[in-house]
Short mmCIF file of C-alpha atoms and ligand atoms in Angstrom, two decimals:
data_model
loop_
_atom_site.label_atom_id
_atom_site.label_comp_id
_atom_site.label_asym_id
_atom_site.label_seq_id
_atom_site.Cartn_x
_atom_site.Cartn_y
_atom_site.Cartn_z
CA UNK A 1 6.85 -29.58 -5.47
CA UNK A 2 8.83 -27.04 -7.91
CA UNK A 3 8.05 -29.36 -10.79
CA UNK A 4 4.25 -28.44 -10.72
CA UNK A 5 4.81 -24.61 -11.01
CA UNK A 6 4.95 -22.62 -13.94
CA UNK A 7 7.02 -19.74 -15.33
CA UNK A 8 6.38 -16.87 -17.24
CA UNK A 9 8.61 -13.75 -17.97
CA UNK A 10 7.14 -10.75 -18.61
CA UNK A 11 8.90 -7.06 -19.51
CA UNK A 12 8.83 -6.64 -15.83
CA UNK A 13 7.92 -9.44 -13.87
CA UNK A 14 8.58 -13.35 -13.72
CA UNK A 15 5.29 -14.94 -13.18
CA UNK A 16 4.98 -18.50 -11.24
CA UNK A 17 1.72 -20.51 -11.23
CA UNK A 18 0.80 -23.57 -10.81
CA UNK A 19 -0.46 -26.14 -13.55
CA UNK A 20 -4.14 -26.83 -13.61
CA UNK A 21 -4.64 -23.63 -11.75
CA UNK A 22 -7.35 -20.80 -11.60
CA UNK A 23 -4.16 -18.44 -12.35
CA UNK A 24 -2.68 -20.41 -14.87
CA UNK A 25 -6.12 -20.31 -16.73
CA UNK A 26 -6.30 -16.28 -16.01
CA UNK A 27 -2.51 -15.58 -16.53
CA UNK A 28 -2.89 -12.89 -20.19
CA UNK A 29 -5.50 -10.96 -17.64
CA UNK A 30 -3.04 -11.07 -14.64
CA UNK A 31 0.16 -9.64 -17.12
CA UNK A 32 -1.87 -7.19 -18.73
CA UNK A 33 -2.81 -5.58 -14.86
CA UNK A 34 0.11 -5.98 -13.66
CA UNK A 35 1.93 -4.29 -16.29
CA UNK A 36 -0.13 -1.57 -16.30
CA UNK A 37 0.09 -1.20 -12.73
CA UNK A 38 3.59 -0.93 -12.99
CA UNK A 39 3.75 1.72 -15.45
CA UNK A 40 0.85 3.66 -13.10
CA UNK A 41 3.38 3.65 -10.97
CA UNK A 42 6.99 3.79 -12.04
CA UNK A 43 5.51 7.14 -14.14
CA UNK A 44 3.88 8.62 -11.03
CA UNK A 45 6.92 8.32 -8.62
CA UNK A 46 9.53 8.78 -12.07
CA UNK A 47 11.65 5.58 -10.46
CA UNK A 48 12.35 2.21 -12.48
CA UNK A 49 13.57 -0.84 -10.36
CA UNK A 50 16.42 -2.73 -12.33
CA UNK A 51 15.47 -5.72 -11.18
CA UNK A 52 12.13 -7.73 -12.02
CA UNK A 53 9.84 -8.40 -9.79
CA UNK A 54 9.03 -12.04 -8.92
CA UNK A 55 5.13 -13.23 -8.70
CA UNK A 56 4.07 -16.47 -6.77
CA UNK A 57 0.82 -16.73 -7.47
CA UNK A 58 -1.30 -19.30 -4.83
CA UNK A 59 -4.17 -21.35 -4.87
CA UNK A 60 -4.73 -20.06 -1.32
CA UNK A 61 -3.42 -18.59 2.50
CA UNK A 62 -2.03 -21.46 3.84
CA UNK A 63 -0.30 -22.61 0.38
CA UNK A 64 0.84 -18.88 0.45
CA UNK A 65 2.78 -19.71 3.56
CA UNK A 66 3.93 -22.90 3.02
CA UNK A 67 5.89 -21.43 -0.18
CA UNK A 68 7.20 -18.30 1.12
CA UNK A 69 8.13 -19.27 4.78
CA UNK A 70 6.33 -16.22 5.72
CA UNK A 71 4.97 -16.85 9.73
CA UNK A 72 1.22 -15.37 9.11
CA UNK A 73 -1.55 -16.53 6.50
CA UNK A 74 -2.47 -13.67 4.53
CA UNK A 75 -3.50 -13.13 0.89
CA UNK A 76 -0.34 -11.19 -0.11
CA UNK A 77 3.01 -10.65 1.18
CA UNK A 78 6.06 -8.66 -0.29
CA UNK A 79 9.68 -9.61 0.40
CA UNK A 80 11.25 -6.24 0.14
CA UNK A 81 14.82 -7.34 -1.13
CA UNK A 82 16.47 -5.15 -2.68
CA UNK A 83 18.42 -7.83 -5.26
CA UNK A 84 15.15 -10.11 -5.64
CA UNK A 85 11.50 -8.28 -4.68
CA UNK A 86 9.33 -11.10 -4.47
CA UNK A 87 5.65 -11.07 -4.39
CA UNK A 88 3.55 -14.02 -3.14
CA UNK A 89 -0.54 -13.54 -3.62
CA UNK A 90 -3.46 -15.68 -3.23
CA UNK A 91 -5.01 -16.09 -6.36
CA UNK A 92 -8.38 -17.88 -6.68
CA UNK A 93 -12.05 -17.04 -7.30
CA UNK A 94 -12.96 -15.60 -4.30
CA UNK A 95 -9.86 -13.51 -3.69
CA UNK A 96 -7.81 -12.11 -6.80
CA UNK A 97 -4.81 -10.52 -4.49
CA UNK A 98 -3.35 -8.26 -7.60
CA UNK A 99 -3.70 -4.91 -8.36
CA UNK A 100 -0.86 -1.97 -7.44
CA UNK A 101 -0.67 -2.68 -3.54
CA UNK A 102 2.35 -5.28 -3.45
CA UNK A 103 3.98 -3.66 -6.57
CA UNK A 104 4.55 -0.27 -5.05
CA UNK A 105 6.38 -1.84 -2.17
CA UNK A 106 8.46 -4.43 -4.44
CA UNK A 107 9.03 -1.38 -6.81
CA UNK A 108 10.40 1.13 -4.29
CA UNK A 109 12.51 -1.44 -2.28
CA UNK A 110 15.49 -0.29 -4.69
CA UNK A 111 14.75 3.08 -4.18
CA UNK A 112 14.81 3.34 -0.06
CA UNK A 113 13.26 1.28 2.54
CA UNK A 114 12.38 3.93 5.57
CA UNK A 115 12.31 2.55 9.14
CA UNK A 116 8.11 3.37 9.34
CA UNK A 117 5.79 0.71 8.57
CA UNK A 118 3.31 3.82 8.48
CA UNK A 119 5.23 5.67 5.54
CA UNK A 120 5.58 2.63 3.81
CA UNK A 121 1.92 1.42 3.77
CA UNK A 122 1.08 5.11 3.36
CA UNK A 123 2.62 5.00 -0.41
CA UNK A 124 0.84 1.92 -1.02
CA UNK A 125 -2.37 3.15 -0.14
CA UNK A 126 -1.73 6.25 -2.12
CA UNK A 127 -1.99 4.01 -5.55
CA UNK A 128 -4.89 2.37 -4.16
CA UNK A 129 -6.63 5.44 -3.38
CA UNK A 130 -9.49 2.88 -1.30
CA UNK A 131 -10.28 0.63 1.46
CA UNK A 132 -13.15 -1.71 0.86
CA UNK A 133 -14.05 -0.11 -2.08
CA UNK A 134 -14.31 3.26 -0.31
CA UNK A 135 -11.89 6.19 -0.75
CA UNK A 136 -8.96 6.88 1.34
CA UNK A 137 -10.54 10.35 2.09
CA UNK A 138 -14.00 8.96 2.79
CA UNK A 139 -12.59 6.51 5.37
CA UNK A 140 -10.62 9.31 6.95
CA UNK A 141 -13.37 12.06 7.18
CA UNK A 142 -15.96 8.93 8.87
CA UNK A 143 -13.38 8.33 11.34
CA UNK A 144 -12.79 12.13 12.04
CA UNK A 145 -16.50 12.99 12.53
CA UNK A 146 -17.03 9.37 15.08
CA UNK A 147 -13.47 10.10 16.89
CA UNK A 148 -11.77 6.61 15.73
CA UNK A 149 -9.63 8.78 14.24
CA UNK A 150 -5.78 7.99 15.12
CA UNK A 151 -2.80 10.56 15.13
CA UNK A 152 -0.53 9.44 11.77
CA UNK A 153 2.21 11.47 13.92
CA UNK A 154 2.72 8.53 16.09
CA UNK A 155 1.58 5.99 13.90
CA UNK A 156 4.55 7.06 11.54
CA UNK A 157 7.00 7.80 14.29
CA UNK A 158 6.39 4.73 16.03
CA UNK A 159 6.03 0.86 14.38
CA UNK A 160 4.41 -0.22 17.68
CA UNK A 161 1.52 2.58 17.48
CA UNK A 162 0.96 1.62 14.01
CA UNK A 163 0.45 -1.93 14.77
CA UNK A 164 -1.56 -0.99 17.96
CA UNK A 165 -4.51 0.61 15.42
CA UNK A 166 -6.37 -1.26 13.57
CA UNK A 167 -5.64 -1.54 9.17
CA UNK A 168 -9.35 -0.14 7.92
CA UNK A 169 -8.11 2.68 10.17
CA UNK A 170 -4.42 2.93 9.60
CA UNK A 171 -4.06 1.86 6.06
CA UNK A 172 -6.91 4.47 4.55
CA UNK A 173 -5.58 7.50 6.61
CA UNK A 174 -1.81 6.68 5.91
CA UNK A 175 -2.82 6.38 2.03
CA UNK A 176 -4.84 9.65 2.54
CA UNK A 177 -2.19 11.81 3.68
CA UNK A 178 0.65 10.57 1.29
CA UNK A 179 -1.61 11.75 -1.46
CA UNK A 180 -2.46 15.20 0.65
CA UNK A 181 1.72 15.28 0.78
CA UNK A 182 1.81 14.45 -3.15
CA UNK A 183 -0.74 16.94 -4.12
CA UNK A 184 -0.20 19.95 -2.19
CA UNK A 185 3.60 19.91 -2.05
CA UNK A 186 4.81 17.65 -4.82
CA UNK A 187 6.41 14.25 -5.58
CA UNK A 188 9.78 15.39 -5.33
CA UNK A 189 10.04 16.84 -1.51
CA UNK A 190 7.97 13.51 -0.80
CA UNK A 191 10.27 11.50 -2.23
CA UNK A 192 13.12 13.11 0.16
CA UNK A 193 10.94 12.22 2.49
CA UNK A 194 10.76 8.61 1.79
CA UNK A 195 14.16 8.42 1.83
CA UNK A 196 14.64 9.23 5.45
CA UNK A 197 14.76 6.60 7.74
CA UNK A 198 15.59 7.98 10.92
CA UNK A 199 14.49 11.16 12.46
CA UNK A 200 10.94 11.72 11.47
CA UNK A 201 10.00 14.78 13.13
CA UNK A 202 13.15 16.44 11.77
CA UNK A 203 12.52 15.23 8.50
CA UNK A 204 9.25 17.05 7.82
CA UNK A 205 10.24 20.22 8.95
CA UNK A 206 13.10 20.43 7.05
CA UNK A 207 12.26 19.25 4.05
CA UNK A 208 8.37 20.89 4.21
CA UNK A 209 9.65 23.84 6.56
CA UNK A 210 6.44 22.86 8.24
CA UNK A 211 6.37 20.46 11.31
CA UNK A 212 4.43 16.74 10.74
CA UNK A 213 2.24 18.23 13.97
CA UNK A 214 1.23 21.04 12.03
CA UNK A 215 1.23 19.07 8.08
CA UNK A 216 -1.41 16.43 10.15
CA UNK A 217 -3.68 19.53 11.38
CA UNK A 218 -4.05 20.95 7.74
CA UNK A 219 -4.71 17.71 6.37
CA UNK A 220 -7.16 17.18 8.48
CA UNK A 221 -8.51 20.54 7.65
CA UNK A 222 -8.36 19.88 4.29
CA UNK A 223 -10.13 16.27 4.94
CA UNK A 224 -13.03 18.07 7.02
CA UNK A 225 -13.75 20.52 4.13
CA UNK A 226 -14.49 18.20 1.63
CA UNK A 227 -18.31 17.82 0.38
CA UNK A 228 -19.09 14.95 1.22
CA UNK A 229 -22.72 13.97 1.10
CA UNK A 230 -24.85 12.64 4.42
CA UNK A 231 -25.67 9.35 1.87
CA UNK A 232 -21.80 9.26 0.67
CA UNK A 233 -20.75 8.71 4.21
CA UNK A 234 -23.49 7.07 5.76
CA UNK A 235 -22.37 4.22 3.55
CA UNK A 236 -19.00 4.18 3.77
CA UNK A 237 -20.25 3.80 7.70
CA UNK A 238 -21.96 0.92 6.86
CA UNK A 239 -19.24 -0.85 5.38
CA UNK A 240 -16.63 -0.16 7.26
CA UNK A 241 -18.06 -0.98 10.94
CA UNK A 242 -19.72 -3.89 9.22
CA UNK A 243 -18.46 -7.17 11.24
ZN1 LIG B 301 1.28 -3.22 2.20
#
């Protein structure tokens, strides 16, 4: 099976795809983004990784599993090793699973790994700034206003909440408020934050002298003040309760 795939090494990244493939055909494209993805954010977050980050690029889900062993089909996966960060993603014409997402965990796996799937999927979303096309904020005001709003103090305190909630609910608000944390208070007390990986609740108040109970009600504050349109969110509505 190894024979068939391809390698490519890159100033950050070793690239495998397979021969005869959609990503093979597409690889210049695929460098170039992730490349500049990975200067987005190594700048933003002022952390480089010594160690490159490894790219499986598949033809699709189940192949995805079959190669990395992982026990779920999905279109991407990170390995967050701190030696090897590894990055499998389905790559075909319907679904093009590249972009910053995956990076920003591989990147900051050398930096700290906190115990909060929340925080962690949080930073993510914060260079992906939307869900479905719609931005983090958006999502989080809609589900505000229609009460499917969920409390990101439990989701972050607590791995079991987080997987409780659903993602167009979790992810978006998570990515929301890391980029509220970012922009009111700076990347340098959130990256003391990121660090922690044990007592949340103490965490926040000592670092932001505020507690997360009161940083969640003036992000949400914030969130509800925005101008937002009755077109702008009647269809981010429609697309994310579309099912
Ligand atoms: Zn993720």
């Amino acid at each position: 099976m190894k024979a068939i795939w391809k390698e490519q090494e890159t100033e950050h990244y070793v690239f495998h795809y397979k021969q005869g493939s959609l990503a093979e055909k597409e690889i210049q494209e695929v460098i170039e983004l992730q490349e500049s993805c990975f200067k987005e954010i190594t700048d933003r977050l002022e952390f480089v990784p010594q160690k490159k980050i490894i790219y499986w690029l598949c033809d699709n889900r189940k192949e995805l599993m079959h190669a990395s062993g992982f026990e779920y089909e999905t279109n991407g996966v990170t390995f967050l090793d701190r030696v090897n960060p590894t990055i499998y993603a389905v790559y075909n014409e319907e679904v093009r699973c590249i972009g910053c997402h995956e990076d920003v965990h591989a990147i900051v796996a050398e930096y700290a790994c906190p115990n909060s799937i929340a925080v962690i999927e949080g930073l993510a979303m914060y260079f992906d700034k939307e869900w479905w096309g719609i931005p983090n904020e958006l999502c989080t005001r809609v589900y505000l206003e229609d009460k499917m709003y969920q409390r990101l103090r439990y989701m972050i305190r607590d791995d079991e909440v987080f997987y409780q909630v659903e993602d167009r609910i979790s992810y978006p608000i998570m990515g929301a408020f890391t980029a509220f944390l970012i922009e009111e208070y700076g990347m340098e007390k959130y990256k003391k934050v990121y660090k922690e990986c044990n007592e949340w609740g103490k965490a926040f108040q000592h670092i932001y002298g505020k507690s997360l109970h009161d940083l969640e009600i003036e992000f949400r504050e914030m969130i509800m003040s925005r101008d937002y349109s009755a077109e702008q969110l009647e269809s981010a509505r429609k697309e994310l309760y579309a099912d």
